[in-house]
Each structure stands twice: as C-alpha cells, then as structure tokens.
Short mmCIF file of C-alpha atoms and ligand atoms in Angstrom, two decimals:
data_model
loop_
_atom_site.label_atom_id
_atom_site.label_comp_id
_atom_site.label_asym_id
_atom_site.label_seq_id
_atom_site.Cartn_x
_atom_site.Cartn_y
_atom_site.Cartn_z
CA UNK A 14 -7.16 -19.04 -21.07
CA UNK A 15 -5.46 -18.51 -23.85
CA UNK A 16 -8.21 -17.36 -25.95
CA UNK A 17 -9.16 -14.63 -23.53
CA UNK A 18 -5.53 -12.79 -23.72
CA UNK A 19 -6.26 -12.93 -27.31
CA UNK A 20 -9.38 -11.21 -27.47
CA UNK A 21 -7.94 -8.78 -24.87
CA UNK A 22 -5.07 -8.32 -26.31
CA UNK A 23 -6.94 -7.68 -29.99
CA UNK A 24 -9.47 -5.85 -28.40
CA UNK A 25 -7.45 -3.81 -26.89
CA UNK A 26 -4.93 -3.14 -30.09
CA UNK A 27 -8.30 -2.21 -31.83
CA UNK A 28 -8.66 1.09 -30.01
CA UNK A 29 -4.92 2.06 -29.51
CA UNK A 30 -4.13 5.10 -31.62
CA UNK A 31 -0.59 6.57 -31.53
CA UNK A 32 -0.20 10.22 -33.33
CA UNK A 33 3.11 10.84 -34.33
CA UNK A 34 5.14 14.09 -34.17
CA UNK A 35 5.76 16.16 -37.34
CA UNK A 36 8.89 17.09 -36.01
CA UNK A 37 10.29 13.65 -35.47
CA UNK A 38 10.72 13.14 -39.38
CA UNK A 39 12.75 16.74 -39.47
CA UNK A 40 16.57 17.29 -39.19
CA UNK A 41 16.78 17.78 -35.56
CA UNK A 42 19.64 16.81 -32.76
CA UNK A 43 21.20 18.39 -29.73
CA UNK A 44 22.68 21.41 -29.12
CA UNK A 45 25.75 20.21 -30.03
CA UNK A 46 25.52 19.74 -33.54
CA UNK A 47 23.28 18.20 -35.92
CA UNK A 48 23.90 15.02 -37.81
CA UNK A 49 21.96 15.29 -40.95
CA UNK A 50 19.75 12.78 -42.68
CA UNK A 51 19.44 12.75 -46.59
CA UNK A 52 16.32 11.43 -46.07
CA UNK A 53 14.53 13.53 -43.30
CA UNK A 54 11.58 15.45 -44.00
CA UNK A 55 11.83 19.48 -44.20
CA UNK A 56 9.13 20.50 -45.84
CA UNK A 57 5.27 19.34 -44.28
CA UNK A 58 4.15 17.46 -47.05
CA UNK A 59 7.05 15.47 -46.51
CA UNK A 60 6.16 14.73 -42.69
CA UNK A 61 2.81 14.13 -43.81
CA UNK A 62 4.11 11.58 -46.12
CA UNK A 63 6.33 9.79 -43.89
CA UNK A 64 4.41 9.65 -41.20
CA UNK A 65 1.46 7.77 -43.58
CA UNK A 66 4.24 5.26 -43.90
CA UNK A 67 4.70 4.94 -40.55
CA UNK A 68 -0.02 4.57 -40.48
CA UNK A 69 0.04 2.34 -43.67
CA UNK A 70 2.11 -0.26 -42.10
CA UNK A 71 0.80 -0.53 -38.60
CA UNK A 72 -2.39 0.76 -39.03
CA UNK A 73 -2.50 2.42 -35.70
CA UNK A 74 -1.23 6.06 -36.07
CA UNK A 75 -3.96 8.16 -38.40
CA UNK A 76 -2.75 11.88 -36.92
CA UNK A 77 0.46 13.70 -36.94
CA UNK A 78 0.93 16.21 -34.35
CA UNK A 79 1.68 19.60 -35.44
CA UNK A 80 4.22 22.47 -34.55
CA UNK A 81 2.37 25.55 -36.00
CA UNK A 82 5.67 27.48 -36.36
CA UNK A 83 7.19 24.66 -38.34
CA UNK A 84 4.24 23.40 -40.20
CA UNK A 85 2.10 26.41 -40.62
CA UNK A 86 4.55 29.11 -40.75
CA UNK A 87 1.55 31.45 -42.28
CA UNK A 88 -1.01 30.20 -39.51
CA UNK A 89 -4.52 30.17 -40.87
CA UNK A 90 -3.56 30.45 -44.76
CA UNK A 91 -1.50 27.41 -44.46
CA UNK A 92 -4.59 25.29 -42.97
CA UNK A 93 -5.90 24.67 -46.90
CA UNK A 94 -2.89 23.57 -47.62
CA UNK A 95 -2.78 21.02 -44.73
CA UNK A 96 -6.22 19.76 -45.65
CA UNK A 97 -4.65 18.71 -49.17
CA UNK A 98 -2.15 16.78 -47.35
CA UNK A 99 -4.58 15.30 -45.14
CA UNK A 100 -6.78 13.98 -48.34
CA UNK A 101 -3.83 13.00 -50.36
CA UNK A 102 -1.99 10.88 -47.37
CA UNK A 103 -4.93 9.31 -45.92
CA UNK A 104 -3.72 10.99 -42.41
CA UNK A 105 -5.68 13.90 -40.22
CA UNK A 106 -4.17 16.58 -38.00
CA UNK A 107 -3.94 15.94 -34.66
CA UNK A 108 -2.75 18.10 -31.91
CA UNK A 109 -1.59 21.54 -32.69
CA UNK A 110 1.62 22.66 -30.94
CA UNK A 111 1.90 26.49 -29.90
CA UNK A 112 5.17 27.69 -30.62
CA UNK A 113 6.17 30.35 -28.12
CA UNK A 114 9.91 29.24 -27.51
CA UNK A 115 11.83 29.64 -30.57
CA UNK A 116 11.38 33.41 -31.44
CA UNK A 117 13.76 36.53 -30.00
CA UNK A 118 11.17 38.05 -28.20
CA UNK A 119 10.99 35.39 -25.68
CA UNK A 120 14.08 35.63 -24.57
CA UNK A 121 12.13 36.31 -21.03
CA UNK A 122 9.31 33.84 -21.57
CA UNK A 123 6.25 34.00 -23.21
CA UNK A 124 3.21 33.67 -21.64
CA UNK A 125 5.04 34.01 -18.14
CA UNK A 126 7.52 37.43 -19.47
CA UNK A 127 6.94 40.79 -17.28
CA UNK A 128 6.55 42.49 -20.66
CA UNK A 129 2.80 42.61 -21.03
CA UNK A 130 3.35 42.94 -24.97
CA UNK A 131 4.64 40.06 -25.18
CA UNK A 132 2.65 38.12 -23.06
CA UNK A 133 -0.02 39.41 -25.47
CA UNK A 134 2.03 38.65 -28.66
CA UNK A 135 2.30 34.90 -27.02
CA UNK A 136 -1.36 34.82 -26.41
CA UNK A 137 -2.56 35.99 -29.83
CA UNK A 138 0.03 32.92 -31.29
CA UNK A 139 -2.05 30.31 -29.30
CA UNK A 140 -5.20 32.06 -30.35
CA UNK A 141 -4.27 31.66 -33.47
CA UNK A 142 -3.47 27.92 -32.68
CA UNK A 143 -7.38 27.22 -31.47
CA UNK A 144 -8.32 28.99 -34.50
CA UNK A 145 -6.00 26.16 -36.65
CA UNK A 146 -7.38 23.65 -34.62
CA UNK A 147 -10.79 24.50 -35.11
CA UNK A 148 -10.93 24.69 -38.90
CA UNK A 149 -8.63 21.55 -39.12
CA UNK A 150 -11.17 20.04 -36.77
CA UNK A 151 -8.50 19.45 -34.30
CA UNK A 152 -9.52 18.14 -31.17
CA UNK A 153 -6.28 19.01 -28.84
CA UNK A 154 -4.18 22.59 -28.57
CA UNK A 155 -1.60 21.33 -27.25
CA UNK A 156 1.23 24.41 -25.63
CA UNK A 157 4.51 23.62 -24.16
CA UNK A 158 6.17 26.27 -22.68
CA UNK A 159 9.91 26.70 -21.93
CA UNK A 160 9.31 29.68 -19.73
CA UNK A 161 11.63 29.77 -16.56
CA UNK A 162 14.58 31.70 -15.26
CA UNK A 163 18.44 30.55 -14.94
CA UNK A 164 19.73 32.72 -11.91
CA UNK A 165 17.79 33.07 -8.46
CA UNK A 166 16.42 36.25 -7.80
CA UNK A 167 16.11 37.19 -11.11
CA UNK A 168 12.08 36.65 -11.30
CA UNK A 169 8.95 36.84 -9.65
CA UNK A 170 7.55 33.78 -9.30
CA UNK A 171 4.70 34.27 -8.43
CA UNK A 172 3.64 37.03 -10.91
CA UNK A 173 4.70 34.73 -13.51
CA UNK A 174 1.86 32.43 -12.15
CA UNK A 175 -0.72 35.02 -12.29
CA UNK A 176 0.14 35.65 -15.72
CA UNK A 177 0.20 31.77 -17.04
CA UNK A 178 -3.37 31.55 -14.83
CA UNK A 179 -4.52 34.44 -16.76
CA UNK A 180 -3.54 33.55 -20.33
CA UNK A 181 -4.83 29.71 -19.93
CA UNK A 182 -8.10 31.78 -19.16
CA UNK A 183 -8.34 33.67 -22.11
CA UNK A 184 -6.88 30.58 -24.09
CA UNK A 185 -9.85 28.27 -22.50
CA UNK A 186 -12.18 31.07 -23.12
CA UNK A 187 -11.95 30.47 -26.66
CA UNK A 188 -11.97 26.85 -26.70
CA UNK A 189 -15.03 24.75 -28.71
CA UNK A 190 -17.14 22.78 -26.92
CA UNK A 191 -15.41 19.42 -28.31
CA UNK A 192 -11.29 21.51 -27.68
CA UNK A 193 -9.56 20.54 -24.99
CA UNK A 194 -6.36 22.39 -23.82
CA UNK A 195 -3.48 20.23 -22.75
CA UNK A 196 -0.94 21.50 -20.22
CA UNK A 197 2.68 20.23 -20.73
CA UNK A 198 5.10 20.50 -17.64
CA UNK A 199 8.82 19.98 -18.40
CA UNK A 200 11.22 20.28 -14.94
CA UNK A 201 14.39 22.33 -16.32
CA UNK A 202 15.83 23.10 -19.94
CA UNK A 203 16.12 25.36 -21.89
CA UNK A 204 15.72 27.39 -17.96
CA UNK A 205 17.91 25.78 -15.44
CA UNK A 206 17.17 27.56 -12.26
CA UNK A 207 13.26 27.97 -12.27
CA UNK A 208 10.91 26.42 -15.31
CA UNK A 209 7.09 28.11 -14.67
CA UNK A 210 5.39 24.54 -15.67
CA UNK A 211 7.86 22.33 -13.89
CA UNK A 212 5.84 19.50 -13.08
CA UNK A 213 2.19 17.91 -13.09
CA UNK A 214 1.27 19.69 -9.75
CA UNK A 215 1.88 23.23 -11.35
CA UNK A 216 0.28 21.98 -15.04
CA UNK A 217 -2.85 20.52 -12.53
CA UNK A 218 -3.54 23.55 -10.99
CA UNK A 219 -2.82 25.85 -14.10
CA UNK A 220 -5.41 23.75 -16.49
CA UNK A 221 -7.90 24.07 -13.17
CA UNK A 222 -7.65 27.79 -13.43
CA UNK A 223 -7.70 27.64 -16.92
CA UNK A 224 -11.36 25.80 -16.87
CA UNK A 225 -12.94 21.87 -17.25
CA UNK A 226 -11.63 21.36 -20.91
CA UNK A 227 -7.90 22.06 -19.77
CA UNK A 228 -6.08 18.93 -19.09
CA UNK A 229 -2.43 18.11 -17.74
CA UNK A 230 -0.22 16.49 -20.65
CA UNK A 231 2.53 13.93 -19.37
CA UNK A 232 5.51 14.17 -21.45
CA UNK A 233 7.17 10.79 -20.04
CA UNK A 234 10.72 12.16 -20.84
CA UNK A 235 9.96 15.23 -18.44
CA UNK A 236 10.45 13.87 -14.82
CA UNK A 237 13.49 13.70 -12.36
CA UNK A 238 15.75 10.93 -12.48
CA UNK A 239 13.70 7.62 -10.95
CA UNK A 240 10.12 9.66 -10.28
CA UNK A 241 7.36 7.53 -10.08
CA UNK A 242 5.62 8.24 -13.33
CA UNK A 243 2.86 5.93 -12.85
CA UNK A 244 1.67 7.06 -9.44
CA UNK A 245 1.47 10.37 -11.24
CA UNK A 246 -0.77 9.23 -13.65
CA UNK A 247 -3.13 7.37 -11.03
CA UNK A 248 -3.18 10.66 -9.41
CA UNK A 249 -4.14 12.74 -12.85
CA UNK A 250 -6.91 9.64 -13.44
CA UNK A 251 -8.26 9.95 -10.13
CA UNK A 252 -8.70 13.35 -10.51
CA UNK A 253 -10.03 12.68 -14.43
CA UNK A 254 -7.45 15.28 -14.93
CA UNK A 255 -4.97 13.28 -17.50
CA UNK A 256 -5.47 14.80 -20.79
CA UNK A 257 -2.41 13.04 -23.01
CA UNK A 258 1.01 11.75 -23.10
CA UNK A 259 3.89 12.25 -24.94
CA UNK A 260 5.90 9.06 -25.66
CA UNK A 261 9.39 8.84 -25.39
CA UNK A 262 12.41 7.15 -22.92
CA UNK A 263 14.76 9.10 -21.08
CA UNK A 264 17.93 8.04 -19.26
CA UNK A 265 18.87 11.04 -17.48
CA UNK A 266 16.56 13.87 -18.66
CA UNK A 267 14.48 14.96 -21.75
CA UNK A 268 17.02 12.53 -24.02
CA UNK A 269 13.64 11.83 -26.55
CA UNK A 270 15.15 8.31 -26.70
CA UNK A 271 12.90 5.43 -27.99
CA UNK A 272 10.22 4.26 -25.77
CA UNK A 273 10.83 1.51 -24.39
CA UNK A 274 14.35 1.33 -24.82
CA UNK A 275 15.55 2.23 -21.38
CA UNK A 276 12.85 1.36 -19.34
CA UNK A 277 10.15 -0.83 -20.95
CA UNK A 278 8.70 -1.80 -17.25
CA UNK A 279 7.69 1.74 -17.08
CA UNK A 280 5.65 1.89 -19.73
CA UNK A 281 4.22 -1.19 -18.51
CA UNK A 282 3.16 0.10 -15.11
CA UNK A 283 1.67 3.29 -16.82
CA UNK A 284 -0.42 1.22 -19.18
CA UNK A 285 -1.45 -0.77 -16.44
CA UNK A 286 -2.86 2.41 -14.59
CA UNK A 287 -4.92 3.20 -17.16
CA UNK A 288 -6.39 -0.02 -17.55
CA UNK A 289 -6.90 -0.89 -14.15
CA UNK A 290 -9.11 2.46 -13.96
CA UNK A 291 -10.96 1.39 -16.42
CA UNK A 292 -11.47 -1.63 -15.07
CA UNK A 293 -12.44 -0.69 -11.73
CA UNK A 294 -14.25 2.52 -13.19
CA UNK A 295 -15.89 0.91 -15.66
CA UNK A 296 -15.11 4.05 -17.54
CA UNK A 297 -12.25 4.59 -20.71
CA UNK A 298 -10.01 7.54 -19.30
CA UNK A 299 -9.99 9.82 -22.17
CA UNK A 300 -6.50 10.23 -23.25
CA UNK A 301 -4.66 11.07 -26.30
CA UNK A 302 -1.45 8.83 -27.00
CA UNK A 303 1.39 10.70 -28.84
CA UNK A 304 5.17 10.47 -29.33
CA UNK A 305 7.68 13.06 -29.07
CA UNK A 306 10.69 11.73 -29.72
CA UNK A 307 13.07 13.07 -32.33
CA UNK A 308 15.84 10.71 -33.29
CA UNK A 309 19.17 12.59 -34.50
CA UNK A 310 20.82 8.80 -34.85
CA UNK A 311 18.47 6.15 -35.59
CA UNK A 312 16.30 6.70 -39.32
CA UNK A 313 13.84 8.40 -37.95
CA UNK A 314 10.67 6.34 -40.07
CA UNK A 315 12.52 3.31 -39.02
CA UNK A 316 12.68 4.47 -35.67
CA UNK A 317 9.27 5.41 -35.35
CA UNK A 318 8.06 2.06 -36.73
CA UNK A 319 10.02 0.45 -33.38
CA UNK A 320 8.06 3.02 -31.11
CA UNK A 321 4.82 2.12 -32.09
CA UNK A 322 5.41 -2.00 -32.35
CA UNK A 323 6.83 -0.94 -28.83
CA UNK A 324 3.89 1.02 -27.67
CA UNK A 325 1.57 -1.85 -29.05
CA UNK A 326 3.65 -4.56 -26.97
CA UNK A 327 3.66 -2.86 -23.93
CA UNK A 328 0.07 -1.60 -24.43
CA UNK A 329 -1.31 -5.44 -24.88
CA UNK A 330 0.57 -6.63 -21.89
CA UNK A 331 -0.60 -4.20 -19.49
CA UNK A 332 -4.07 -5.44 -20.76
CA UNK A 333 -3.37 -8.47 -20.15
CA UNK A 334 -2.92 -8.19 -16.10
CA UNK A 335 -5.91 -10.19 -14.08
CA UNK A 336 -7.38 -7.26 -12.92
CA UNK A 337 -10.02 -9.48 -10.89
CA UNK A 338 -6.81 -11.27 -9.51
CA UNK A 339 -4.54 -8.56 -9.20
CA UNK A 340 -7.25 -6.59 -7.49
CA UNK A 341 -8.19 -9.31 -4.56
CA UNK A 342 -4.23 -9.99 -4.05
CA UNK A 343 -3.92 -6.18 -3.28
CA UNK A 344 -7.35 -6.55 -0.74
CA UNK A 345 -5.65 -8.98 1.15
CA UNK A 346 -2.11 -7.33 0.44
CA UNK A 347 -1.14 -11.01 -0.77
CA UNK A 348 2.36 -8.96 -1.76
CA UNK A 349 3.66 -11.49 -3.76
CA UNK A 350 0.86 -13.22 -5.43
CA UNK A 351 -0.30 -9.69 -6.62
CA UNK A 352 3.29 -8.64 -7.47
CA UNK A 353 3.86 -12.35 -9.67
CA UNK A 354 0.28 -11.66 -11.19
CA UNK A 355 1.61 -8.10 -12.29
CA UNK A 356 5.09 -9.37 -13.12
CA UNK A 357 3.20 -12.05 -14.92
CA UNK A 358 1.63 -10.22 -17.71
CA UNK A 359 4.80 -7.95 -17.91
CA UNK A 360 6.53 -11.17 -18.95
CA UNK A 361 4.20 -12.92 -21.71
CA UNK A 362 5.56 -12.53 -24.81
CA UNK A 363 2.42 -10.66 -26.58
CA UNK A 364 4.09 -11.04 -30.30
CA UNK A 365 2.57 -13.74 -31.48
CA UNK A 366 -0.50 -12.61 -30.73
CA UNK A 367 0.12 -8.81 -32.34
CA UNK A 368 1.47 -10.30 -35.71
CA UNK A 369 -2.46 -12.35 -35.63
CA UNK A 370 -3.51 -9.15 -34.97
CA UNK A 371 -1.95 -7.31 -37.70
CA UNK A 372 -2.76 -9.90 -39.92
CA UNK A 373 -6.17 -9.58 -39.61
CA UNK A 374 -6.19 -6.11 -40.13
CA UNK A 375 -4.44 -6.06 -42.97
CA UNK A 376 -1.42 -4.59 -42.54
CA UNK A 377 2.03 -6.33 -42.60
CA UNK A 378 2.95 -8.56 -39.49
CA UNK A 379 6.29 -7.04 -39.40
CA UNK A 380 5.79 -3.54 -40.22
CA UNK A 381 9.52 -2.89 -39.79
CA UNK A 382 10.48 -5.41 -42.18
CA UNK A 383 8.05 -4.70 -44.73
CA UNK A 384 8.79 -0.85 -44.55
CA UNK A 385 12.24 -2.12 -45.38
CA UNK A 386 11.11 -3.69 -48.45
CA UNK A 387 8.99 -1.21 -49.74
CA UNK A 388 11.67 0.80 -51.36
CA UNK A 389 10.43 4.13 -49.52
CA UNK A 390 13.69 5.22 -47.99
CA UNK A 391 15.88 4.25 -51.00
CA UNK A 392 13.49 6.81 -52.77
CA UNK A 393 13.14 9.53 -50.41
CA UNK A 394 16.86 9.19 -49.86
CA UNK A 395 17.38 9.81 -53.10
CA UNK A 396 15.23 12.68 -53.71
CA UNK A 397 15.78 14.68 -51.09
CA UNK A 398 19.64 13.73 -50.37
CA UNK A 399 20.58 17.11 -52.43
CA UNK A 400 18.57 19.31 -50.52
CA UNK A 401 19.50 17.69 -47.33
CA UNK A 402 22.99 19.19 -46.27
CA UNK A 403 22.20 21.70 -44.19
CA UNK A 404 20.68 21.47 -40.94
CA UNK A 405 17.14 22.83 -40.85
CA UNK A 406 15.47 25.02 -38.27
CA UNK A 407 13.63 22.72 -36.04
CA UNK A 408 15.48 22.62 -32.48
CA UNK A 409 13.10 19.66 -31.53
C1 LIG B 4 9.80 19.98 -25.80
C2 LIG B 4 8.44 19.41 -25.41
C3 LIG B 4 7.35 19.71 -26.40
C4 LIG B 4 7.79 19.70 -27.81
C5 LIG B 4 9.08 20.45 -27.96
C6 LIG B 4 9.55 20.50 -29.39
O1 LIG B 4 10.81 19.35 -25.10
O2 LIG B 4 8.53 18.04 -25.16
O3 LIG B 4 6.27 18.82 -26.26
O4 LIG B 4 6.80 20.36 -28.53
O5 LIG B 4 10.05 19.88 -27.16
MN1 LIG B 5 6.61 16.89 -25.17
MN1 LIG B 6 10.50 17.04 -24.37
#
C-alpha cells in the first residue's frame, strides 16, 4: 500500500510544473503604500534570476510568466534580450501577459472602451503579445483585463460584449497552431460596479467566440467570498474548456496571499478534480499551473519557495485519493465512506515522501532551507539595497 502512494505520489511530482510570475519578485503592494524590499527584483534579468533560484532548488518551475509592459517595455526588440536571459538562467518564457490596464488611455477600458481607437490601440498591444509569444516560442497569451464600470448606467453592457467578442476574434485569428489564448475573469477591482470578464461563465463564452484554442484561465484569488471553486473547474473540464490557473489564496478578495495559507482544503478539492478526470477520462486535462501572487510582506523568493513546496503537497495528496474507491462510494452514495476516503488522502502527511522525491532528483529536500544557506539573498540584498528605495512601477 504504501509503495503505491509512493509511486503516485512521485509519479505524479514528475509532471507538475509551476511557472512563476515575473512580477512576484518586483516591488509591489497595495494601494496603500508600498513597503520596499532591498532585495526585490526591478529590472528582468533580475526576475529571471530569482526566479531560477526559486527552479534550481525545487526543480519544478522552468518558466516565468511575463508582463510585456514590465518586462518588454520595447515589445519585439526586447525578445533578444529575453532569449539571453533564458540561456544564461537555465529558465524559458512562459505565458505572456497583455498589459492593457496600466496606461491613461484606458481610463474607459481597453478592449471593452466605446472609443474604437482605443479598442484598436488595445488590440494592436495583444497583437504584439502573440507576436512575443511566437518568437519566444511561447505557448500561452495570456490577457487579463480590468475593464468594467463603477456607477450604473454609465455603460453599455452589452456593446462592451460585442467588442471583447470581436477583439478575442481578431486576437485568435492570429494565434499559431500550437497558441492558445487564455481568458482571465476577475469579479470587481479596479471597477466596482460592473467588471466585463467577471467570472468563468462570461470568460467561457468569450474564449468560445473567440475560437477552439481560447481557453478560460482560473485565477483562484478571483471568486466571491465561499464560491465553489472546484465545481467550477469540473464544469471548465467537462467542457475541456480549462486552459490554466493562477495560484494564489484569498481571504476576502484578490488578497494574492500564499496558496495554501488560508484554505489548503481548497486546493485539495481542485487538485482532486483534475485528477479524478483523468482518471475516469483516461485523458491528462491540459492545463498550465502558474502563480500570481505578489507578496508586499513576506521575501518574496522565500515566499515563493513555500508556494511551490505547497503546491507540490497539495498536488501529491489529491493524487493520492482511491479513485476506484472514491468512485464506487459515490455509485452507491456511501456518503461517508466516500467523504473519509476523500478526507483520507487530504490528511496523509505526503512529506516524507516529497523530500524522497526531491532527493532523487537532485535537488535539496528542503528547498527552503537550503535557499537559506546559499547566501543568495545576503547577496542580492546587498547589491541591489541602494537602488532599492523607491517604489517601482509595477501595481501587481
Ligand atoms: C490581476 C490579475 C492578472 C495579473 C495582474 C497583475 O489581478 O490577476 O492575472 O496579471 O493582476
Ligand atoms: Mn491572475
Ligand atoms: Mn489577481
């Protein structure tokens, strides 16, 4: 018994990539203030480099998402530049992030403003962004859009679908074969009357409209308080509609805490989903695992080190669950025996068996710990301490 919750559990670890968010090495924090690190990263090669830390000592996260506007403030020119990185940190792009929320001009909204230029100017910024993608050979283009009103009235809702519909279109349009367009939905901020992607029914239909490589993206910190993620996701799986997640905890709304940290269960049960589709599929629901968390408080290598030892945890429990079990109990509706055999895996303490894991791949058993040894921080801290003590554009 126990030897087949190892080779689960390791088989399972073997395929779990996490790609980690440029932006969560960067001076970020709320819109209250920032608290500066002397250590965060501001320039890209420095994301790139901290976020090989992060892939050198668990071995699990070989991409780092990226926020064109941040990253590749020059679009295409900067993609050489990238490719350096890439070579010199042992890392590869993943996802590129449209940026259509920061600038004055979308004030309105971007892809959903009445203002036809600036729909336009939106559009040509993701076009750019599938053009990055596809000479980083970037699988995922990956928009969120913060597009919404605050007052009632003030909009047309429904033009402001025709618009997103038609956009996604021309977006899709210039998709790869192997690109696939993920659709973020996000229920209220920075608009806190009406948000044009507010939640996975809207992104569903959108990335329909938009064509078969469009996919919704669940962003776990963007639900109502106590929505049942999970049933979500069996929903997006059934449909083979579930493109990606971003990774984070939330206690009351898009708080980018750690994962796991308010609400490990949930995780759990979203894992599970996944697996259990599999299972009773017999197919591997394609779907790209990334944080977006930015941590204004915790050291932000440190505390992406805990998300993906987190991630890993919850990850090898929910593959863990009987499913033959699990899946007779629920036949029968045996409520308790399939709830203990759920509850059951939820509860094994997988540790033991990840440090084996990591062992055997090489990397340390306690990636926290040995990232603490290394000495990185001390150095980074000290070279970019100076340079550090302002806060730096990123509103992550
Ligand atoms: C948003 C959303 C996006 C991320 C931005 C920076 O809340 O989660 O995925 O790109 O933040
Ligand atoms: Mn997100
Ligand atoms: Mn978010």
């Amino acid at each position: 018994m126990i030897e087949k919750l190892e080779e689960k559990i390791y088989r399972a670890l073997d395929t779990f990539k996490i790609e980690l968010p440029s932006w969560g090495f960067a001076n970020t924090g709320t819109r209250f203030g920032k608290f500066i690190q002397p250590a965060a990263a501001a320039t890209v090669e420095e994301k790139f480099s901290d976020a090989s830390q992060v892939h050198v000592l668990t071995g699990s996260c070989p991409t780092i998402a990226l926020h064109v506007q941040w990253d590749l403030p020059n679009g295409l020119r900067d993609v050489e530049r990238v490719r350096t990185l890439e070579q010199k940190h042992g890392i590869r792009s993943g996802s590129i992030n449209p940026n259509v929320f920061q600038d004055q001009e979308y004030k309105y909204g971007s892809v959903g403003n009445p203002d036809p230029a600036i729909r336009k100017r939106a559009l040509s910024h993701i076009l750019d962004c599938v053009a990055i993608a596809g000479s980083l050979k970037c699988r995922d283009i990956s928009p969120w859009f913060a597009d919404g009103s605050n007052y009632p009235g003030t909009q047309n809702m429904r033009d402001r679908i025709a618009y997103f519909e038609e956009t996604l279109k021309e977006v899709h349009g210039r998709l790869s074969p192997n690109q696939r367009l993920l659709v973020e939905y996000k229920p209220f901020e920075p608009a806190f009357y009406h948000t044009d992607i507010a939640d996975w029914g809207m992104a569903f239909l959108l990335a329909r409209a938009a064509g078969s490589q469009a996919f919704v993206l669940v962003d776990t910190g963007h639900h109502y308080q106590s929505q049942n993620i999970e049933q979500i996701v069996a929903w997006l799986l059934h449909h083979r509609m579930i493109g990606g997640f971003h990774f984070n905890d939330r206690r009351y709304a898009d708080d980018d805490l750690t994962l796991g940290s308010i609400d490990p269960y949930q995780t759990f049960r979203i894992f599970h989903e996944i697996f259990h589709y599999s299972w009773q599929t017999g197919s591997i629901a394609d779907v790209a695992y990334m944080v977006d968390q930015s941590h204004n408080l915790k050291g932000k290598i440190e505390a992406m080190i805990q998300t993906v030892c987190t991630a890993q945890e919850l990850y090898a429990k929910a593959a863990i669950v009987d499913h033959a079990l699990l899946a007779s109990a629920q036949q029968k509706c045996n409520l308790i025996e399939a709830e203990e055999c759920f509850r059951d895996a939820f509860w094994q303490d997988v540790r033991p068996v990840i440090r084996e894991w990591r062992h055997s791949h090489g990397v340390p058993e306690d990636p926290l710990g040995a990232f603490r040894e290394s000495g990185y921080l001390e150095k980074i801290t000290a070279e970019r301490r100076e340079r550090n003590t302002e806060p730096a554009a990123s509103y992550a």
